[in-house]
Amino acid sequence: MSEKIVITGANGLLGQKLVNLYSGIKKYDVTALARGENRNTKDIGYNYVDIDLTNFTEVKSIVNKIKPAIMINSAAMTNVDECEDKRKECEAINITLVKELVDLCKKNDSYLMHISTDFIFDGKNGPYKENDTPNPLNYYGFSKLESEKIIERSGLSYAIIRTILVYGLVDNMNKGNLVLWLKESVENEKEVTIIDDQYRMPTYVDDLALACHTAVNKRVQGVFNVSSCELLSIYDMAMEIAKVFNLDKSYIKRISTEELNQKAARPAVTGFDLTKSHKILKLPLVSFAERLQVFKDQLSTKK
């Protein structure tokens, strides 16, 4: 008998990867939830539902009919500055939806997988372990931390995967990511300014999807960090992207956090200690450069 799984945020980068992954495994009966037309060109092997995830009455109706064994929540408002400006919209999708999903998981005895972020931390003591004390600097980070607290207090069987700067490729991107944006900009001879004093560990979406799958398969409990293993400034990432894709580095200019003056504050240094995920989820410890080459190969086969 197949195991029913519901994936929210199915039009996103991770969402599409998860839908493709699970719909290719015979033991799963997959329902994908997202707003608007299905962006995934692979439309066989799962059920797609066009839904406003903040219409909680409709969400309840659909999920209660399915009665999933597994719920994966990859839906979120992730534009950090937009979250600062549009707090009600951010709260609805990043906090209230999670409350609703938790209630539905309780009712249907579902395992909940939830995606969170490094931005729950203030950047003063990175890289971070799973049990380090959070202190978000912006509303996006606050909203994701609130969602974690809701899940942790729920008594559910759950896993929370925190991740950083996710990049990769799916059929129809609904928004860009650092690698593709930089590549396209420089190839079109546009000058770009890149922050040189914020440090992260970017995450290849294929690794993130596989970590989610492993967590679900093992029904692991608690919080897990998933990212690459090397702490880099965002400017250093840009230089690595330019190197791998043979881009003209003269179009890439440095800028400091103070000069850029972003609307929402960002943590200076995040990054993760990956010990727990490497041991339990068998997360590969790979550098950004290694995965960029894999990503380059993936892009070349799509042409």
Tab-separated table of C-alpha atoms in Angstrom:
chain	number	residue	atom	x	y	z
A	1	MET	CA	0.000	0.000	0.000
A	2	SER	CA	1.340	3.424	-0.949
A	3	GLU	CA	2.208	6.045	1.646
A	4	LYS	CA	0.419	9.372	1.158
A	5	ILE	CA	2.576	12.489	1.182
A	6	VAL	CA	1.605	16.164	0.869
A	7	ILE	CA	4.214	18.715	-0.253
A	8	THR	CA	3.435	22.413	0.226
A	9	GLY	CA	5.224	25.111	-1.745
A	10	ALA	CA	5.428	22.708	-4.668
A	11	ASN	CA	6.230	25.419	-7.230
A	12	GLY	CA	9.396	26.508	-5.443
A	13	LEU	CA	12.945	25.342	-6.094
A	14	LEU	CA	12.985	22.773	-3.281
A	15	GLY	CA	9.287	21.994	-3.738
A	16	GLN	CA	9.734	20.965	-7.371
A	17	LYS	CA	12.771	18.863	-6.494
A	18	LEU	CA	10.807	17.055	-3.783
A	19	VAL	CA	7.794	16.464	-6.031
A	20	ASN	CA	10.059	14.983	-8.720
A	21	LEU	CA	11.895	12.852	-6.180
A	22	TYR	CA	8.841	11.415	-4.430
A	23	SER	CA	6.675	10.976	-7.520
A	24	GLY	CA	9.461	8.800	-8.932
A	25	ILE	CA	9.247	6.376	-5.991
A	26	LYS	CA	6.409	3.854	-6.325
A	27	LYS	CA	5.694	3.548	-2.605
A	28	TYR	CA	4.486	7.183	-2.394
A	29	ASP	CA	1.168	8.742	-3.391
A	30	VAL	CA	2.098	12.428	-3.830
A	31	THR	CA	-0.110	15.523	-3.643
A	32	ALA	CA	1.599	18.822	-4.486
A	33	LEU	CA	0.097	22.076	-3.151
A	34	ALA	CA	0.993	25.530	-4.512
A	35	ARG	CA	-0.598	28.695	-5.825
A	36	GLY	CA	-1.143	29.129	-9.557
A	37	GLU	CA	-0.338	26.953	-12.518
A	38	ASN	CA	1.879	23.928	-11.983
A	39	ARG	CA	5.417	25.080	-12.842
A	40	ASN	CA	6.796	21.561	-12.938
A	41	THR	CA	6.874	20.188	-16.495
A	42	LYS	CA	6.843	16.694	-15.042
A	43	ASP	CA	3.102	16.392	-14.436
A	44	ILE	CA	2.671	12.621	-14.269
A	45	GLY	CA	2.873	10.503	-11.122
A	46	TYR	CA	1.377	12.977	-8.646
A	47	ASN	CA	-1.665	15.144	-8.028
A	48	TYR	CA	-1.225	18.929	-8.268
A	49	VAL	CA	-3.630	21.288	-6.465
A	50	ASP	CA	-3.713	25.033	-7.206
A	51	ILE	CA	-4.394	26.544	-3.775
A	52	ASP	CA	-3.827	29.704	-1.769
A	53	LEU	CA	-2.093	28.216	1.269
A	54	THR	CA	-3.358	31.101	3.413
A	55	ASN	CA	-6.929	29.939	2.712
A	56	PHE	CA	-6.825	27.702	5.744
A	57	THR	CA	-10.369	26.366	5.329
A	58	GLU	CA	-9.452	25.018	1.911
A	59	VAL	CA	-6.119	23.661	3.163
A	60	LYS	CA	-7.916	21.786	5.960
A	61	SER	CA	-10.488	20.360	3.566
A	62	ILE	CA	-7.883	19.034	1.136
A	63	VAL	CA	-5.481	17.622	3.729
A	64	ASN	CA	-8.226	15.966	5.763
A	65	LYS	CA	-9.481	14.211	2.631
A	66	ILE	CA	-5.980	12.914	1.847
A	67	LYS	CA	-5.008	11.983	5.424
A	68	PRO	CA	-1.284	11.975	4.607
A	69	ALA	CA	1.259	9.903	6.486
A	70	ILE	CA	3.861	12.585	5.689
A	71	MET	CA	3.611	16.358	5.376
A	72	ILE	CA	6.567	18.314	3.947
A	73	ASN	CA	6.257	22.081	4.353
A	74	SER	CA	8.553	23.890	1.916
A	75	ALA	CA	6.190	26.865	1.565
A	76	ALA	CA	7.520	30.159	2.916
A	77	MET	CA	7.874	33.852	2.252
A	78	THR	CA	11.659	34.133	2.005
A	79	ASN	CA	12.405	37.590	0.593
A	80	VAL	CA	13.973	39.098	3.709
A	81	ASP	CA	13.283	42.756	2.919
A	82	GLU	CA	9.753	41.994	1.739
A	83	CYS	CA	9.061	40.184	5.008
A	84	GLU	CA	10.121	43.330	6.844
A	85	ASP	CA	7.656	45.444	4.829
A	86	LYS	CA	4.775	42.963	4.594
A	87	ARG	CA	4.655	41.456	8.051
A	88	LYS	CA	1.032	40.313	7.886
A	89	GLU	CA	1.659	38.373	4.666
A	90	CYS	CA	4.858	36.940	6.143
A	91	GLU	CA	3.073	35.920	9.347
A	92	ALA	CA	0.271	34.225	7.405
A	93	ILE	CA	2.533	31.884	5.419
A	94	ASN	CA	5.518	31.512	7.774
A	95	ILE	CA	3.682	31.234	11.112
A	96	THR	CA	-0.092	30.777	10.832
A	97	LEU	CA	0.122	28.177	8.050
A	98	VAL	CA	2.523	26.191	10.226
A	99	LYS	CA	0.025	26.266	13.116
A	100	GLU	CA	-2.653	24.942	10.767
A	101	LEU	CA	-0.382	22.212	9.389
A	102	VAL	CA	0.591	21.148	12.899
A	103	ASP	CA	-3.095	20.769	13.816
A	104	LEU	CA	-3.728	18.765	10.650
A	105	CYS	CA	-0.715	16.540	11.326
A	106	LYS	CA	-2.021	15.874	14.834
A	107	LYS	CA	-5.456	14.974	13.502
A	108	ASN	CA	-4.097	12.672	10.804
A	109	ASP	CA	-1.107	11.306	12.752
A	110	SER	CA	1.269	12.668	10.099
A	111	TYR	CA	5.043	13.016	10.259
A	112	LEU	CA	5.963	16.684	9.655
A	113	MET	CA	9.070	17.838	7.801
A	114	HIS	CA	9.609	21.620	7.950
A	115	ILE	CA	12.249	23.833	6.327
A	116	SER	CA	13.896	26.609	8.350
A	117	THR	CA	16.868	28.961	8.015
A	118	ASP	CA	20.192	30.193	9.349
A	119	PHE	CA	18.545	33.615	9.748
A	120	ILE	CA	17.128	32.589	13.127
A	121	PHE	CA	20.643	33.456	14.407
A	122	ASP	CA	22.233	36.886	14.930
A	123	GLY	CA	25.537	36.053	13.227
A	124	LYS	CA	27.755	36.775	16.234
A	125	ASN	CA	28.841	33.191	16.944
A	126	GLY	CA	28.644	31.276	13.675
A	127	PRO	CA	28.962	28.580	12.462
A	128	TYR	CA	26.054	27.253	14.517
A	129	LYS	CA	25.085	23.905	16.010
A	130	GLU	CA	21.452	22.789	16.077
A	131	ASN	CA	21.094	23.551	19.789
A	132	ASP	CA	22.714	27.011	19.789
A	133	THR	CA	20.572	29.879	21.063
A	134	PRO	CA	18.698	31.742	18.312
A	135	ASN	CA	18.390	35.536	18.168
A	136	PRO	CA	16.970	36.719	14.817
A	137	LEU	CA	17.814	40.194	13.534
A	138	ASN	CA	14.885	40.558	11.117
A	139	TYR	CA	11.213	39.668	10.813
A	140	TYR	CA	11.879	36.823	8.380
A	141	GLY	CA	14.175	35.172	10.927
A	142	PHE	CA	11.663	35.857	13.707
A	143	SER	CA	8.837	34.264	11.704
A	144	LYS	CA	10.859	31.130	10.979
A	145	LEU	CA	11.922	30.831	14.614
A	146	GLU	CA	8.277	31.132	15.682
A	147	SER	CA	7.385	28.319	13.280
A	148	GLU	CA	10.091	26.133	14.816
A	149	LYS	CA	8.750	26.801	18.329
A	150	ILE	CA	5.206	25.878	17.262
A	151	ILE	CA	6.437	22.539	15.904
A	152	GLU	CA	8.733	21.793	18.848
A	153	ARG	CA	5.892	22.371	21.340
A	154	SER	CA	3.393	20.323	19.322
A	155	GLY	CA	4.245	16.822	20.494
A	156	LEU	CA	4.340	15.730	16.847
A	157	SER	CA	6.733	13.367	15.193
A	158	TYR	CA	8.771	15.916	13.219
A	159	ALA	CA	12.040	17.045	11.705
A	160	ILE	CA	13.128	20.627	11.078
A	161	ILE	CA	15.846	21.123	8.484
A	162	ARG	CA	17.658	24.447	8.603
A	163	THR	CA	19.426	25.508	5.455
A	164	ILE	CA	21.311	28.446	3.877
A	165	LEU	CA	21.259	30.243	0.493
A	166	VAL	CA	19.706	27.470	-1.581
A	167	TYR	CA	20.606	27.361	-5.293
A	168	GLY	CA	19.964	24.969	-8.147
A	169	LEU	CA	17.803	24.377	-11.179
A	170	VAL	CA	14.240	23.230	-11.871
A	171	ASP	CA	12.098	23.439	-15.004
A	172	ASN	CA	10.376	26.760	-14.359
A	173	MET	CA	12.028	28.945	-11.750
A	174	ASN	CA	9.613	31.244	-9.924
A	175	LYS	CA	12.501	33.307	-8.583
A	176	GLY	CA	16.228	33.490	-9.055
A	177	ASN	CA	19.083	32.366	-6.862
A	178	LEU	CA	22.590	33.730	-6.377
A	179	VAL	CA	24.325	31.466	-8.887
A	180	LEU	CA	21.907	31.904	-11.786
A	181	TRP	CA	21.424	35.636	-11.139
A	182	LEU	CA	25.163	36.329	-11.097
A	183	LYS	CA	25.846	34.149	-14.127
A	184	GLU	CA	23.095	35.778	-16.185
A	185	SER	CA	24.019	39.317	-15.097
A	186	VAL	CA	27.709	39.023	-15.941
A	187	GLU	CA	27.047	37.178	-19.211
A	188	ASN	CA	24.826	40.143	-20.141
A	189	GLU	CA	27.679	42.504	-19.218
A	190	LYS	CA	25.884	43.985	-16.228
A	191	GLU	CA	27.938	45.235	-13.302
A	192	VAL	CA	26.914	43.672	-9.971
A	193	THR	CA	27.755	44.664	-6.406
A	194	ILE	CA	28.329	41.805	-3.979
A	195	ILE	CA	28.619	41.992	-0.183
A	196	ASP	CA	32.079	41.029	1.061
A	197	ASP	CA	31.497	40.985	4.837
A	198	GLN	CA	28.612	38.515	5.200
A	199	TYR	CA	29.583	34.840	5.433
A	200	ARG	CA	27.433	31.809	4.589
A	201	MET	CA	27.534	28.129	3.581
A	202	PRO	CA	25.380	27.894	0.403
A	203	THR	CA	23.265	24.786	-0.235
A	204	TYR	CA	22.795	22.857	-3.480
A	205	VAL	CA	19.092	22.066	-3.728
A	206	ASP	CA	19.687	18.450	-4.785
A	207	ASP	CA	21.582	17.847	-1.524
A	208	LEU	CA	18.787	19.504	0.440
A	209	ALA	CA	16.083	17.384	-1.227
A	210	LEU	CA	18.052	14.208	-0.552
A	211	ALA	CA	18.542	15.201	3.104
A	212	CYS	CA	14.782	15.744	3.424
A	213	HIS	CA	14.125	12.335	1.895
A	214	THR	CA	16.584	10.622	4.233
A	215	ALA	CA	15.023	12.362	7.235
A	216	VAL	CA	11.534	11.242	6.174
A	217	ASN	CA	12.692	7.697	5.433
A	218	LYS	CA	14.325	7.339	8.837
A	219	ARG	CA	11.599	9.338	10.628
A	220	VAL	CA	14.340	11.247	12.405
A	221	GLN	CA	13.301	13.611	15.206
A	222	GLY	CA	14.417	17.165	15.922
A	223	VAL	CA	16.511	19.803	14.163
A	224	PHE	CA	19.168	19.190	11.492
A	225	ASN	CA	21.556	21.539	9.678
A	226	VAL	CA	21.992	21.125	5.908
A	227	SER	CA	24.430	23.159	3.788
A	228	SER	CA	27.818	22.941	2.120
A	229	CYS	CA	30.779	22.595	4.459
A	230	GLU	CA	32.849	25.701	3.702
A	231	LEU	CA	32.241	29.177	5.154
A	232	LEU	CA	32.624	31.847	2.456
A	233	SER	CA	31.877	35.533	2.092
A	234	ILE	CA	29.189	36.186	-0.498
A	235	TYR	CA	31.842	37.975	-2.553
A	236	ASP	CA	34.064	34.874	-2.415
A	237	MET	CA	31.078	32.842	-3.637
A	238	ALA	CA	30.729	35.242	-6.563
A	239	MET	CA	34.415	34.797	-7.409
A	240	GLU	CA	33.986	31.007	-7.305
A	241	ILE	CA	30.927	31.225	-9.577
A	242	ALA	CA	32.906	33.388	-11.995
A	243	LYS	CA	35.756	30.871	-11.990
A	244	VAL	CA	33.573	27.802	-12.601
A	245	PHE	CA	31.462	29.464	-15.319
A	246	ASN	CA	34.366	31.391	-16.908
A	247	LEU	CA	32.786	34.786	-16.253
A	248	ASP	CA	34.500	38.171	-16.524
A	249	LYS	CA	35.279	39.076	-12.911
A	250	SER	CA	35.670	42.768	-13.742
A	251	TYR	CA	31.859	43.101	-13.652
A	252	ILE	CA	31.771	41.972	-10.002
A	253	LYS	CA	32.324	44.776	-7.487
A	254	ARG	CA	32.715	44.564	-3.719
A	255	ILE	CA	30.371	46.353	-1.328
A	256	SER	CA	30.100	46.321	2.467
A	257	THR	CA	26.953	45.724	4.487
A	258	GLU	CA	27.119	49.305	5.736
A	259	GLU	CA	27.385	50.702	2.200
A	260	LEU	CA	24.579	48.542	0.838
A	261	ASN	CA	22.253	49.580	3.677
A	262	GLN	CA	19.664	46.800	3.226
A	263	LYS	CA	16.197	47.374	4.682
A	264	ALA	CA	16.345	44.322	6.973
A	265	ALA	CA	19.418	43.586	9.081
A	266	ARG	CA	21.377	40.458	8.151
A	267	PRO	CA	23.594	38.310	10.381
A	268	ALA	CA	27.279	38.800	9.608
A	269	VAL	CA	28.468	35.185	9.953
A	270	THR	CA	26.169	32.173	9.961
A	271	GLY	CA	27.139	28.761	8.612
A	272	PHE	CA	26.493	25.435	10.288
A	273	ASP	CA	28.206	22.714	12.240
A	274	LEU	CA	27.208	19.694	10.119
A	275	THR	CA	28.344	16.913	12.464
A	276	LYS	CA	24.844	15.723	13.380
A	277	SER	CA	23.500	15.719	9.805
A	278	HIS	CA	26.617	14.040	8.442
A	279	LYS	CA	26.254	11.253	10.995
A	280	ILE	CA	22.470	10.735	10.976
A	281	LEU	CA	21.362	11.940	7.524
A	282	LYS	CA	24.605	10.858	5.808
A	283	LEU	CA	24.875	14.428	4.492
A	284	PRO	CA	27.884	14.674	2.154
A	285	LEU	CA	30.494	17.174	3.335
A	286	VAL	CA	31.117	19.016	0.086
A	287	SER	CA	32.433	22.464	-0.779
A	288	PHE	CA	30.598	25.117	-2.768
A	289	ALA	CA	33.158	24.720	-5.582
A	290	GLU	CA	32.506	20.963	-5.854
A	291	ARG	CA	28.749	21.417	-6.112
A	292	LEU	CA	29.086	24.348	-8.528
A	293	GLN	CA	30.807	22.017	-10.964
A	294	VAL	CA	27.957	19.501	-10.601
A	295	PHE	CA	25.483	22.332	-11.138
A	296	LYS	CA	27.387	23.495	-14.234
A	297	ASP	CA	27.187	19.987	-15.679
A	298	GLN	CA	23.454	19.893	-14.890
A	299	LEU	CA	22.915	23.217	-16.676
A	300	SER	CA	24.819	22.042	-19.766
A	301	THR	CA	22.587	18.957	-20.127
A	302	LYS	CA	19.480	21.181	-20.011
A	303	LYS	CA	20.528	23.144	-23.097
